[in-house]
């Protein structure tokens, strides 16, 4: 998978195709985060194949719907994930502050890429949960749980120093 | 160096980049180190405000105004707090806003407008010179 742009939340339901041995197969539902519905279906089969004895060739997707989220309030998200590093596979718990779970998961993928060089295809998001402020565990998240929070924007660098670099008008 | 303008719930800020450039909004909540949840009612008639959204601090310029709101207030409560402090009036009469408007107007001038401007300036200068009278010769530079 490539974490392209902002990830979207999809609910995918699939099952094995009905056959003489199993006339009414079990349905498997997954909520996952993917850049588009095509990748969502692909990831569905990737995970379902690992957990159940069914493949895309022998199955069908019953439902693949996008779940829209409204972001009006800032929430704390706890993400449990598992990722493959160069020498092994590890579990992690990370926390993010964002307006939507999609935003939090996108943040997570970007951070994993930055801090651990983990590519999107090596990351499995196991679980994501909205966490109450008292139950958060990470100091960078807890520092924003202050109703009287106030900080200045110090060291405002002029990023437009060289646009334009040469000009006929005096600054 | 003492800081005077702080990022806090209720701080009024100017959006300096993006689709809401030049519009004024209030910080409703701080998301994290880089982003704030902001919302701004419209300050001018016929102009839309800033809808509730996350904006990076890099795109905000803090202003010396502050309104009293709880974090993540709803739009109505925000608007009444905004009107109570008359932020719209304070902003539109501030020098910064007037300079930004003047800059925008100057950008939209057509060639004919610039001609008219030149002629008006000329007329103004002539009147000023008439009022001031002839320049007295400097005694030092004879």
PDB file of C-alpha atoms in Angstrom:
ATOM      1  CA  UNK A   1       0.000   0.000   0.000  1.00  0.00           C
ATOM      2  CA  UNK A   2       1.124   3.544  -0.584  1.00  0.00           C
ATOM      3  CA  UNK A   3      -0.038   6.102   1.948  1.00  0.00           C
ATOM      4  CA  UNK A   4      -1.061   8.604  -0.717  1.00  0.00           C
ATOM      5  CA  UNK A   5      -2.460  11.906   0.513  1.00  0.00           C
ATOM      6  CA  UNK A   6      -4.927  11.619   3.360  1.00  0.00           C
ATOM      7  CA  UNK A   7      -6.117   8.146   4.160  1.00  0.00           C
ATOM      8  CA  UNK A   8      -9.812   7.353   4.117  1.00  0.00           C
ATOM      9  CA  UNK A   9     -11.785   5.043   6.298  1.00  0.00           C
ATOM     10  CA  UNK A  10     -13.536   2.126   4.609  1.00  0.00           C
ATOM     11  CA  UNK A  11     -15.768  -0.641   5.822  1.00  0.00           C
ATOM     12  CA  UNK A  12     -15.199  -3.725   3.700  1.00  0.00           C
ATOM     13  CA  UNK A  13     -17.246  -6.890   3.946  1.00  0.00           C
ATOM     14  CA  UNK A  14     -16.333  -9.962   1.976  1.00  0.00           C
ATOM     15  CA  UNK A  15     -16.859 -13.659   1.905  1.00  0.00           C
ATOM     16  CA  UNK A  16     -15.907 -16.821   0.136  1.00  0.00           C
ATOM     17  CA  UNK A  17     -18.053 -17.516  -2.918  1.00  0.00           C
ATOM     18  CA  UNK A  18     -20.880 -19.985  -2.209  1.00  0.00           C
ATOM     19  CA  UNK A  19     -19.914 -23.514  -3.242  1.00  0.00           C
ATOM     20  CA  UNK A  20     -21.338 -27.007  -2.736  1.00  0.00           C
ATOM     21  CA  UNK A  21     -19.209 -27.547   0.387  1.00  0.00           C
ATOM     22  CA  UNK A  22     -20.185 -24.204   1.948  1.00  0.00           C
ATOM     23  CA  UNK A  23     -23.501 -22.984   0.539  1.00  0.00           C
ATOM     24  CA  UNK A  24     -23.697 -19.992   2.929  1.00  0.00           C
ATOM     25  CA  UNK A  25     -20.164 -18.810   3.681  1.00  0.00           C
ATOM     26  CA  UNK A  26     -19.254 -16.629   6.637  1.00  0.00           C
ATOM     27  CA  UNK A  27     -18.906 -12.912   6.029  1.00  0.00           C
ATOM     28  CA  UNK A  28     -15.886 -11.051   7.258  1.00  0.00           C
ATOM     29  CA  UNK A  29     -16.008  -7.353   7.974  1.00  0.00           C
ATOM     30  CA  UNK A  30     -13.061  -5.016   8.291  1.00  0.00           C
ATOM     31  CA  UNK A  31     -12.728  -1.343   9.015  1.00  0.00           C
ATOM     32  CA  UNK A  32      -9.534  -0.165   7.464  1.00  0.00           C
ATOM     33  CA  UNK A  33      -7.709   2.957   6.295  1.00  0.00           C
ATOM     34  CA  UNK A  34      -6.642   3.247   2.682  1.00  0.00           C
ATOM     35  CA  UNK A  35      -6.082   6.025   0.116  1.00  0.00           C
ATOM     36  CA  UNK A  36      -8.895   4.776  -2.148  1.00  0.00           C
ATOM     37  CA  UNK A  37     -11.465   2.015  -2.411  1.00  0.00           C
ATOM     38  CA  UNK A  38      -9.313  -0.084  -4.731  1.00  0.00           C
ATOM     39  CA  UNK A  39      -6.520  -0.235  -2.169  1.00  0.00           C
ATOM     40  CA  UNK A  40      -9.131  -0.805   0.524  1.00  0.00           C
ATOM     41  CA  UNK A  41     -10.366  -3.951  -1.189  1.00  0.00           C
ATOM     42  CA  UNK A  42      -6.839  -5.110  -1.802  1.00  0.00           C
ATOM     43  CA  UNK A  43      -5.872  -4.670   1.842  1.00  0.00           C
ATOM     44  CA  UNK A  44      -9.056  -6.423   2.888  1.00  0.00           C
ATOM     45  CA  UNK A  45      -8.005  -9.518   1.021  1.00  0.00           C
ATOM     46  CA  UNK A  46      -4.455  -9.198   2.333  1.00  0.00           C
ATOM     47  CA  UNK A  47      -5.604  -9.332   5.949  1.00  0.00           C
ATOM     48  CA  UNK A  48      -8.459 -11.776   5.422  1.00  0.00           C
ATOM     49  CA  UNK A  49      -6.122 -14.159   3.650  1.00  0.00           C
ATOM     50  CA  UNK A  50      -3.778 -14.093   6.636  1.00  0.00           C
ATOM     51  CA  UNK A  51      -6.564 -14.820   9.113  1.00  0.00           C
ATOM     52  CA  UNK A  52      -8.908 -17.079   7.171  1.00  0.00           C
ATOM     53  CA  UNK A  53      -8.701 -19.737   4.512  1.00  0.00           C
ATOM     54  CA  UNK A  54     -10.057 -17.558   1.699  1.00  0.00           C
ATOM     55  CA  UNK A  55      -8.449 -15.742  -1.190  1.00  0.00           C
ATOM     56  CA  UNK A  56      -9.607 -13.067  -3.591  1.00  0.00           C
ATOM     57  CA  UNK A  57      -9.929 -15.593  -6.418  1.00  0.00           C
ATOM     58  CA  UNK A  58     -12.339 -17.690  -4.374  1.00  0.00           C
ATOM     59  CA  UNK A  59     -14.198 -14.815  -2.797  1.00  0.00           C
ATOM     60  CA  UNK A  60     -16.225 -11.710  -3.382  1.00  0.00           C
ATOM     61  CA  UNK A  61     -16.487  -8.312  -1.810  1.00  0.00           C
ATOM     62  CA  UNK A  62     -20.009  -7.771  -0.572  1.00  0.00           C
ATOM     63  CA  UNK A  63     -19.591  -4.192   0.578  1.00  0.00           C
ATOM     64  CA  UNK A  64     -16.887  -1.553   0.337  1.00  0.00           C
ATOM     65  CA  UNK A  65     -18.179   1.737   1.665  1.00  0.00           C
ATOM     66  CA  UNK A  66     -16.377   4.808   2.733  1.00  0.00           C
ATOM     67  CA  UNK A  67     -17.059   5.989   6.258  1.00  0.00           C
ATOM     68  CA  UNK A  68     -17.118   9.756   6.486  1.00  0.00           C
ATOM     69  CA  UNK A  69     -16.073  11.465   9.657  1.00  0.00           C
ATOM     70  CA  UNK A  70     -16.853  14.957  10.782  1.00  0.00           C
ATOM     71  CA  UNK A  71     -13.989  16.790  12.414  1.00  0.00           C
ATOM     72  CA  UNK A  72     -15.319  19.497  14.717  1.00  0.00           C
ATOM     73  CA  UNK A  73     -13.526  18.648  17.898  1.00  0.00           C
ATOM     74  CA  UNK A  74      -9.978  17.769  18.703  1.00  0.00           C
ATOM     75  CA  UNK A  75      -9.661  14.185  19.904  1.00  0.00           C
ATOM     76  CA  UNK A  76      -6.863  12.033  21.220  1.00  0.00           C
ATOM     77  CA  UNK A  77      -6.368   8.846  19.267  1.00  0.00           C
ATOM     78  CA  UNK A  78      -4.480   5.815  20.460  1.00  0.00           C
ATOM     79  CA  UNK A  79      -3.203   3.595  17.660  1.00  0.00           C
ATOM     80  CA  UNK A  80      -1.997   0.052  18.203  1.00  0.00           C
ATOM     81  CA  UNK A  81       0.144  -1.084  15.341  1.00  0.00           C
ATOM     82  CA  UNK A  82       2.547  -3.732  14.238  1.00  0.00           C
ATOM     83  CA  UNK A  83       5.339  -3.025  11.796  1.00  0.00           C
ATOM     84  CA  UNK A  84       8.204  -4.811  10.092  1.00  0.00           C
ATOM     85  CA  UNK A  85      11.580  -3.273  10.660  1.00  0.00           C
ATOM     86  CA  UNK A  86      14.699  -4.391   8.856  1.00  0.00           C
ATOM     87  CA  UNK A  87      15.493  -6.962  11.513  1.00  0.00           C
ATOM     88  CA  UNK A  88      12.183  -8.006  13.006  1.00  0.00           C
ATOM     89  CA  UNK A  89       8.549  -7.170  13.575  1.00  0.00           C
ATOM     90  CA  UNK A  90       7.412  -5.076  16.527  1.00  0.00           C
ATOM     91  CA  UNK A  91       4.252  -3.881  18.213  1.00  0.00           C
ATOM     92  CA  UNK A  92       3.703  -0.277  19.050  1.00  0.00           C
ATOM     93  CA  UNK A  93       1.245   1.984  20.725  1.00  0.00           C
ATOM     94  CA  UNK A  94       1.207   5.583  19.518  1.00  0.00           C
ATOM     95  CA  UNK A  95      -0.956   8.553  20.307  1.00  0.00           C
ATOM     96  CA  UNK A  96      -2.015  11.453  18.121  1.00  0.00           C
ATOM     97  CA  UNK A  97      -4.191  14.480  18.421  1.00  0.00           C
ATOM     98  CA  UNK A  98      -6.422  15.114  15.448  1.00  0.00           C
ATOM     99  CA  UNK A  99      -9.920  16.006  14.348  1.00  0.00           C
ATOM    100  CA  UNK A 100     -10.629  12.666  12.672  1.00  0.00           C
ATOM    101  CA  UNK A 101      -9.351   9.122  12.964  1.00  0.00           C
ATOM    102  CA  UNK A 102      -8.309   9.280   9.304  1.00  0.00           C
ATOM    103  CA  UNK A 103      -6.100  12.249  10.104  1.00  0.00           C
ATOM    104  CA  UNK A 104      -4.598  10.430  13.064  1.00  0.00           C
ATOM    105  CA  UNK A 105      -3.829   7.294  11.035  1.00  0.00           C
ATOM    106  CA  UNK A 106      -2.287   9.396   8.268  1.00  0.00           C
ATOM    107  CA  UNK A 107      -0.130  11.123  10.899  1.00  0.00           C
ATOM    108  CA  UNK A 108       0.864   7.705  12.184  1.00  0.00           C
ATOM    109  CA  UNK A 109       2.014   6.440   8.788  1.00  0.00           C
ATOM    110  CA  UNK A 110       4.007   9.605   8.193  1.00  0.00           C
ATOM    111  CA  UNK A 111       5.634   9.410  11.621  1.00  0.00           C
ATOM    112  CA  UNK A 112       6.490   5.735  11.214  1.00  0.00           C
ATOM    113  CA  UNK A 113       8.125   6.599   7.911  1.00  0.00           C
ATOM    114  CA  UNK A 114      10.069   9.437   9.458  1.00  0.00           C
ATOM    115  CA  UNK A 115      11.147   7.864  12.708  1.00  0.00           C
ATOM    116  CA  UNK A 116      11.523   4.210  11.775  1.00  0.00           C
ATOM    117  CA  UNK A 117      11.820   4.276   7.984  1.00  0.00           C
ATOM    118  CA  UNK A 118       8.812   1.967   7.928  1.00  0.00           C
ATOM    119  CA  UNK A 119       7.044   1.879   4.569  1.00  0.00           C
ATOM    120  CA  UNK A 120       3.270   1.821   4.457  1.00  0.00           C
ATOM    121  CA  UNK A 121       3.161  -1.761   3.252  1.00  0.00           C
ATOM    122  CA  UNK A 122       5.113  -2.843   6.330  1.00  0.00           C
ATOM    123  CA  UNK A 123       2.665  -1.288   8.781  1.00  0.00           C
ATOM    124  CA  UNK A 124      -0.480  -2.967  10.097  1.00  0.00           C
ATOM    125  CA  UNK A 125      -2.801  -0.721  12.024  1.00  0.00           C
ATOM    126  CA  UNK A 126      -4.327  -3.162  14.487  1.00  0.00           C
ATOM    127  CA  UNK A 127      -6.633  -0.883  16.366  1.00  0.00           C
ATOM    128  CA  UNK A 128      -7.442   2.772  16.657  1.00  0.00           C
ATOM    129  CA  UNK A 129      -9.441   4.200  19.492  1.00  0.00           C
ATOM    130  CA  UNK A 130     -10.476   7.589  20.689  1.00  0.00           C
ATOM    131  CA  UNK A 131      -8.853   7.970  24.085  1.00  0.00           C
ATOM    132  CA  UNK A 132     -10.109  10.203  26.879  1.00  0.00           C
ATOM    133  CA  UNK A 133      -7.654  12.838  27.990  1.00  0.00           C
ATOM    134  CA  UNK A 134      -7.062  11.222  31.396  1.00  0.00           C
ATOM    135  CA  UNK A 135      -6.211   7.892  29.799  1.00  0.00           C
ATOM    136  CA  UNK A 136      -3.568   9.162  27.388  1.00  0.00           C
ATOM    137  CA  UNK A 137      -0.081   7.945  28.068  1.00  0.00           C
ATOM    138  CA  UNK A 138       2.298  10.038  25.995  1.00  0.00           C
ATOM    139  CA  UNK A 139       3.716  13.332  27.311  1.00  0.00           C
ATOM    140  CA  UNK A 140       3.630  15.133  23.911  1.00  0.00           C
ATOM    141  CA  UNK A 141      -0.134  14.544  23.881  1.00  0.00           C
ATOM    142  CA  UNK A 142      -0.726  15.213  27.550  1.00  0.00           C
ATOM    143  CA  UNK A 143       0.952  18.611  27.320  1.00  0.00           C
ATOM    144  CA  UNK A 144      -2.033  19.903  25.317  1.00  0.00           C
ATOM    145  CA  UNK A 145      -4.517  18.890  27.980  1.00  0.00           C
ATOM    146  CA  UNK A 146      -4.479  22.248  29.646  1.00  0.00           C
ATOM    147  CA  UNK A 147      -7.454  24.570  29.507  1.00  0.00           C
ATOM    148  CA  UNK A 148      -5.196  27.586  30.087  1.00  0.00           C
ATOM    149  CA  UNK A 149      -2.654  26.555  27.477  1.00  0.00           C
ATOM    150  CA  UNK A 150      -0.849  29.555  26.040  1.00  0.00           C
ATOM    151  CA  UNK A 151       2.395  29.739  24.124  1.00  0.00           C
ATOM    152  CA  UNK A 152       3.932  32.381  21.877  1.00  0.00           C
ATOM    153  CA  UNK A 153       4.965  31.748  18.305  1.00  0.00           C
ATOM    154  CA  UNK A 154       8.626  32.351  18.886  1.00  0.00           C
ATOM    155  CA  UNK A 155      11.285  32.502  16.213  1.00  0.00           C
ATOM    156  CA  UNK A 156       9.144  33.305  13.210  1.00  0.00           C
ATOM    157  CA  UNK A 157      11.531  32.822  10.338  1.00  0.00           C
ATOM    158  CA  UNK A 158      10.894  34.735   7.125  1.00  0.00           C
ATOM    159  CA  UNK A 159      10.423  31.888   4.668  1.00  0.00           C
ATOM    160  CA  UNK A 160       9.965  34.289   1.766  1.00  0.00           C
ATOM    161  CA  UNK A 161      13.465  35.684   2.063  1.00  0.00           C
ATOM    162  CA  UNK A 162      14.444  34.561  -1.417  1.00  0.00           C
ATOM    163  CA  UNK A 163      11.150  34.992  -3.218  1.00  0.00           C
ATOM    164  CA  UNK A 164      12.109  36.926  -5.180  1.00  0.00           C
ATOM    165  CA  UNK A 165      15.857  36.774  -4.722  1.00  0.00           C
ATOM    166  CA  UNK A 166      16.475  39.649  -7.098  1.00  0.00           C
ATOM    167  CA  UNK A 167      14.020  42.471  -7.571  1.00  0.00           C
ATOM    168  CA  UNK A 168      13.812  46.008  -8.785  1.00  0.00           C
ATOM    169  CA  UNK A 169      11.594  47.220  -5.932  1.00  0.00           C
ATOM    170  CA  UNK A 170      13.167  48.156  -2.625  1.00  0.00           C
ATOM    171  CA  UNK A 171      11.869  45.914   0.188  1.00  0.00           C
TER     172      UNK A 171
ATOM    173  CA  UNK B   1      12.214  39.469  24.810  1.00  0.00           C
ATOM    174  CA  UNK B   2       8.740  39.483  26.285  1.00  0.00           C
ATOM    175  CA  UNK B   3       6.024  37.976  24.161  1.00  0.00           C
ATOM    176  CA  UNK B   4       2.694  39.739  23.996  1.00  0.00           C
ATOM    177  CA  UNK B   5       0.636  37.638  21.635  1.00  0.00           C
ATOM    178  CA  UNK B   6       0.091  34.083  22.716  1.00  0.00           C
ATOM    179  CA  UNK B   7      -1.565  31.178  21.000  1.00  0.00           C
ATOM    180  CA  UNK B   8      -4.494  30.458  23.293  1.00  0.00           C
ATOM    181  CA  UNK B   9      -8.161  29.662  23.067  1.00  0.00           C
ATOM    182  CA  UNK B  10      -9.838  32.864  21.940  1.00  0.00           C
ATOM    183  CA  UNK B  11      -6.812  34.505  20.304  1.00  0.00           C
ATOM    184  CA  UNK B  12      -7.746  36.298  17.089  1.00  0.00           C
ATOM    185  CA  UNK B  13      -5.474  35.628  14.152  1.00  0.00           C
ATOM    186  CA  UNK B  14      -5.133  36.627  10.518  1.00  0.00           C
ATOM    187  CA  UNK B  15      -4.880  33.902   7.915  1.00  0.00           C
ATOM    188  CA  UNK B  16      -1.940  34.793   5.713  1.00  0.00           C
ATOM    189  CA  UNK B  17      -2.030  31.998   3.152  1.00  0.00           C
ATOM    190  CA  UNK B  18      -4.464  29.777   1.351  1.00  0.00           C
ATOM    191  CA  UNK B  19      -8.100  30.097   0.295  1.00  0.00           C
ATOM    192  CA  UNK B  20      -8.977  32.227   3.348  1.00  0.00           C
ATOM    193  CA  UNK B  21      -6.065  34.600   2.971  1.00  0.00           C
ATOM    194  CA  UNK B  22      -6.664  38.000   4.508  1.00  0.00           C
ATOM    195  CA  UNK B  23      -9.521  36.758   6.692  1.00  0.00           C
ATOM    196  CA  UNK B  24      -9.632  36.917  10.437  1.00  0.00           C
ATOM    197  CA  UNK B  25     -10.461  34.011  12.725  1.00  0.00           C
ATOM    198  CA  UNK B  26     -10.336  32.933  16.347  1.00  0.00           C
ATOM    199  CA  UNK B  27      -8.381  30.001  17.721  1.00  0.00           C
ATOM    200  CA  UNK B  28     -10.907  27.629  19.207  1.00  0.00           C
ATOM    201  CA  UNK B  29      -8.555  24.861  20.210  1.00  0.00           C
ATOM    202  CA  UNK B  30      -4.956  23.838  19.855  1.00  0.00           C
ATOM    203  CA  UNK B  31      -4.638  20.513  18.071  1.00  0.00           C
ATOM    204  CA  UNK B  32      -0.922  20.038  18.466  1.00  0.00           C
ATOM    205  CA  UNK B  33       2.361  21.849  18.087  1.00  0.00           C
ATOM    206  CA  UNK B  34       1.694  22.859  14.497  1.00  0.00           C
ATOM    207  CA  UNK B  35      -2.054  23.199  14.127  1.00  0.00           C
ATOM    208  CA  UNK B  36      -4.986  25.031  15.613  1.00  0.00           C
ATOM    209  CA  UNK B  37      -8.704  24.566  15.192  1.00  0.00           C
ATOM    210  CA  UNK B  38      -9.998  27.945  14.046  1.00  0.00           C
ATOM    211  CA  UNK B  39     -13.225  29.571  13.028  1.00  0.00           C
ATOM    212  CA  UNK B  40     -13.989  33.126  12.004  1.00  0.00           C
ATOM    213  CA  UNK B  41     -17.334  34.862  11.498  1.00  0.00           C
ATOM    214  CA  UNK B  42     -17.466  37.218   8.534  1.00  0.00           C
ATOM    215  CA  UNK B  43     -16.154  40.692   9.261  1.00  0.00           C
ATOM    216  CA  UNK B  44     -17.517  42.459   6.197  1.00  0.00           C
ATOM    217  CA  UNK B  45     -20.964  42.406   4.701  1.00  0.00           C
ATOM    218  CA  UNK B  46     -21.251  39.955   1.855  1.00  0.00           C
ATOM    219  CA  UNK B  47     -17.946  38.305   2.654  1.00  0.00           C
ATOM    220  CA  UNK B  48     -17.766  34.813   4.070  1.00  0.00           C
ATOM    221  CA  UNK B  49     -15.833  34.086   7.196  1.00  0.00           C
ATOM    222  CA  UNK B  50     -13.415  31.275   7.862  1.00  0.00           C
ATOM    223  CA  UNK B  51     -15.216  27.945   8.286  1.00  0.00           C
ATOM    224  CA  UNK B  52     -14.230  25.717  11.172  1.00  0.00           C
ATOM    225  CA  UNK B  53     -11.043  23.918  10.210  1.00  0.00           C
ATOM    226  CA  UNK B  54      -7.526  23.016  11.208  1.00  0.00           C
ATOM    227  CA  UNK B  55      -4.898  25.543  10.148  1.00  0.00           C
ATOM    228  CA  UNK B  56      -1.167  25.399  10.677  1.00  0.00           C
ATOM    229  CA  UNK B  57       0.344  28.084  12.910  1.00  0.00           C
ATOM    230  CA  UNK B  58       2.738  28.886  10.092  1.00  0.00           C
ATOM    231  CA  UNK B  59      -0.191  30.291   8.129  1.00  0.00           C
ATOM    232  CA  UNK B  60      -1.522  32.387  10.998  1.00  0.00           C
ATOM    233  CA  UNK B  61      -0.491  35.813  12.169  1.00  0.00           C
ATOM    234  CA  UNK B  62      -1.590  36.473  15.727  1.00  0.00           C
ATOM    235  CA  UNK B  63      -3.381  39.752  16.331  1.00  0.00           C
ATOM    236  CA  UNK B  64      -3.570  41.783  19.536  1.00  0.00           C
ATOM    237  CA  UNK B  65      -7.220  40.832  20.087  1.00  0.00           C
ATOM    238  CA  UNK B  66      -8.662  38.130  22.261  1.00  0.00           C
ATOM    239  CA  UNK B  67     -12.180  36.914  22.927  1.00  0.00           C
ATOM    240  CA  UNK B  68     -13.453  35.027  25.915  1.00  0.00           C
ATOM    241  CA  UNK B  69     -14.568  31.574  24.856  1.00  0.00           C
ATOM    242  CA  UNK B  70     -14.308  28.063  26.184  1.00  0.00           C
ATOM    243  CA  UNK B  71     -12.380  25.607  24.036  1.00  0.00           C
ATOM    244  CA  UNK B  72     -14.327  24.206  21.090  1.00  0.00           C
ATOM    245  CA  UNK B  73     -17.342  26.480  21.481  1.00  0.00           C
ATOM    246  CA  UNK B  74     -20.049  26.240  18.903  1.00  0.00           C
ATOM    247  CA  UNK B  75     -20.391  28.754  16.081  1.00  0.00           C
ATOM    248  CA  UNK B  76     -23.222  30.696  17.685  1.00  0.00           C
ATOM    249  CA  UNK B  77     -21.435  31.180  20.998  1.00  0.00           C
ATOM    250  CA  UNK B  78     -18.296  32.146  19.107  1.00  0.00           C
ATOM    251  CA  UNK B  79     -20.173  34.753  17.106  1.00  0.00           C
ATOM    252  CA  UNK B  80     -21.758  36.317  20.186  1.00  0.00           C
ATOM    253  CA  UNK B  81     -18.372  36.487  21.967  1.00  0.00           C
ATOM    254  CA  UNK B  82     -16.891  37.953  18.763  1.00  0.00           C
ATOM    255  CA  UNK B  83     -19.576  40.627  18.562  1.00  0.00           C
ATOM    256  CA  UNK B  84     -19.333  41.373  22.277  1.00  0.00           C
ATOM    257  CA  UNK B  85     -15.687  42.400  21.826  1.00  0.00           C
ATOM    258  CA  UNK B  86     -16.598  43.970  18.452  1.00  0.00           C
ATOM    259  CA  UNK B  87     -13.615  42.291  16.836  1.00  0.00           C
ATOM    260  CA  UNK B  88     -14.974  42.965  13.352  1.00  0.00           C
ATOM    261  CA  UNK B  89     -14.952  46.731  13.967  1.00  0.00           C
ATOM    262  CA  UNK B  90     -11.591  46.639  15.703  1.00  0.00           C
ATOM    263  CA  UNK B  91     -10.129  44.713  12.779  1.00  0.00           C
ATOM    264  CA  UNK B  92     -11.606  46.734   9.905  1.00  0.00           C
ATOM    265  CA  UNK B  93     -10.532  50.019  11.526  1.00  0.00           C
ATOM    266  CA  UNK B  94      -7.038  48.768  12.318  1.00  0.00           C
ATOM    267  CA  UNK B  95      -4.104  50.054  10.315  1.00  0.00           C
ATOM    268  CA  UNK B  96      -3.035  46.550   9.286  1.00  0.00           C
ATOM    269  CA  UNK B  97      -6.410  45.799   7.730  1.00  0.00           C
ATOM    270  CA  UNK B  98      -6.514  49.136   5.972  1.00  0.00           C
ATOM    271  CA  UNK B  99      -3.046  48.621   4.551  1.00  0.00           C
ATOM    272  CA  UNK B 100      -3.957  45.142   3.312  1.00  0.00           C
ATOM    273  CA  UNK B 101      -7.092  46.511   1.666  1.00  0.00           C
ATOM    274  CA  UNK B 102      -5.131  49.324   0.064  1.00  0.00           C
ATOM    275  CA  UNK B 103      -2.629  46.823  -1.285  1.00  0.00           C
ATOM    276  CA  UNK B 104      -5.443  44.718  -2.725  1.00  0.00           C
ATOM    277  CA  UNK B 105      -7.059  47.763  -4.333  1.00  0.00           C
ATOM    278  CA  UNK B 106      -3.776  48.856  -5.824  1.00  0.00           C
ATOM    279  CA  UNK B 107      -3.328  45.408  -7.373  1.00  0.00           C
ATOM    280  CA  UNK B 108      -6.742  45.565  -9.013  1.00  0.00           C
ATOM    281  CA  UNK B 109      -6.228  48.995 -10.564  1.00  0.00           C
ATOM    282  CA  UNK B 110      -6.605  49.155 -14.315  1.00  0.00           C
ATOM    283  CA  UNK B 111      -4.418  51.346 -16.468  1.00  0.00           C
ATOM    284  CA  UNK B 112      -7.181  53.949 -16.624  1.00  0.00           C
ATOM    285  CA  UNK B 113      -7.407  53.893 -12.820  1.00  0.00           C
ATOM    286  CA  UNK B 114      -3.675  54.470 -12.562  1.00  0.00           C
ATOM    287  CA  UNK B 115      -3.981  57.399 -14.972  1.00  0.00           C
ATOM    288  CA  UNK B 116      -6.776  58.873 -12.881  1.00  0.00           C
ATOM    289  CA  UNK B 117      -4.664  58.339  -9.763  1.00  0.00           C
ATOM    290  CA  UNK B 118      -1.711  60.130 -11.327  1.00  0.00           C
ATOM    291  CA  UNK B 119      -3.869  63.091 -12.340  1.00  0.00           C
ATOM    292  CA  UNK B 120      -5.446  63.308  -8.891  1.00  0.00           C
ATOM    293  CA  UNK B 121      -2.036  63.241  -7.229  1.00  0.00           C
ATOM    294  CA  UNK B 122      -0.835  65.987  -9.555  1.00  0.00           C
ATOM    295  CA  UNK B 123      -3.833  68.167  -8.744  1.00  0.00           C
ATOM    296  CA  UNK B 124      -3.333  67.549  -5.023  1.00  0.00           C
ATOM    297  CA  UNK B 125       0.337  68.491  -5.168  1.00  0.00           C
ATOM    298  CA  UNK B 126      -0.446  71.671  -7.105  1.00  0.00           C
ATOM    299  CA  UNK B 127      -2.960  72.742  -4.469  1.00  0.00           C
ATOM    300  CA  UNK B 128      -0.480  71.988  -1.693  1.00  0.00           C
ATOM    301  CA  UNK B 129       2.220  74.032  -3.431  1.00  0.00           C
ATOM    302  CA  UNK B 130      -0.145  76.942  -3.897  1.00  0.00           C
ATOM    303  CA  UNK B 131      -0.980  76.826  -0.187  1.00  0.00           C
ATOM    304  CA  UNK B 132       2.651  76.633   0.891  1.00  0.00           C
ATOM    305  CA  UNK B 133       3.649  79.513  -1.381  1.00  0.00           C
ATOM    306  CA  UNK B 134       7.012  79.784  -3.178  1.00  0.00           C
ATOM    307  CA  UNK B 135       9.874  77.967  -1.520  1.00  0.00           C
ATOM    308  CA  UNK B 136      12.049  80.478   0.405  1.00  0.00           C
ATOM    309  CA  UNK B 137      15.683  80.407  -0.686  1.00  0.00           C
ATOM    310  CA  UNK B 138      17.777  78.620   1.919  1.00  0.00           C
ATOM    311  CA  UNK B 139      20.076  81.067   3.671  1.00  0.00           C
ATOM    312  CA  UNK B 140      22.718  78.366   4.171  1.00  0.00           C
ATOM    313  CA  UNK B 141      22.814  77.307   0.506  1.00  0.00           C
ATOM    314  CA  UNK B 142      23.034  80.698  -1.183  1.00  0.00           C
TER     315      UNK B 142
END
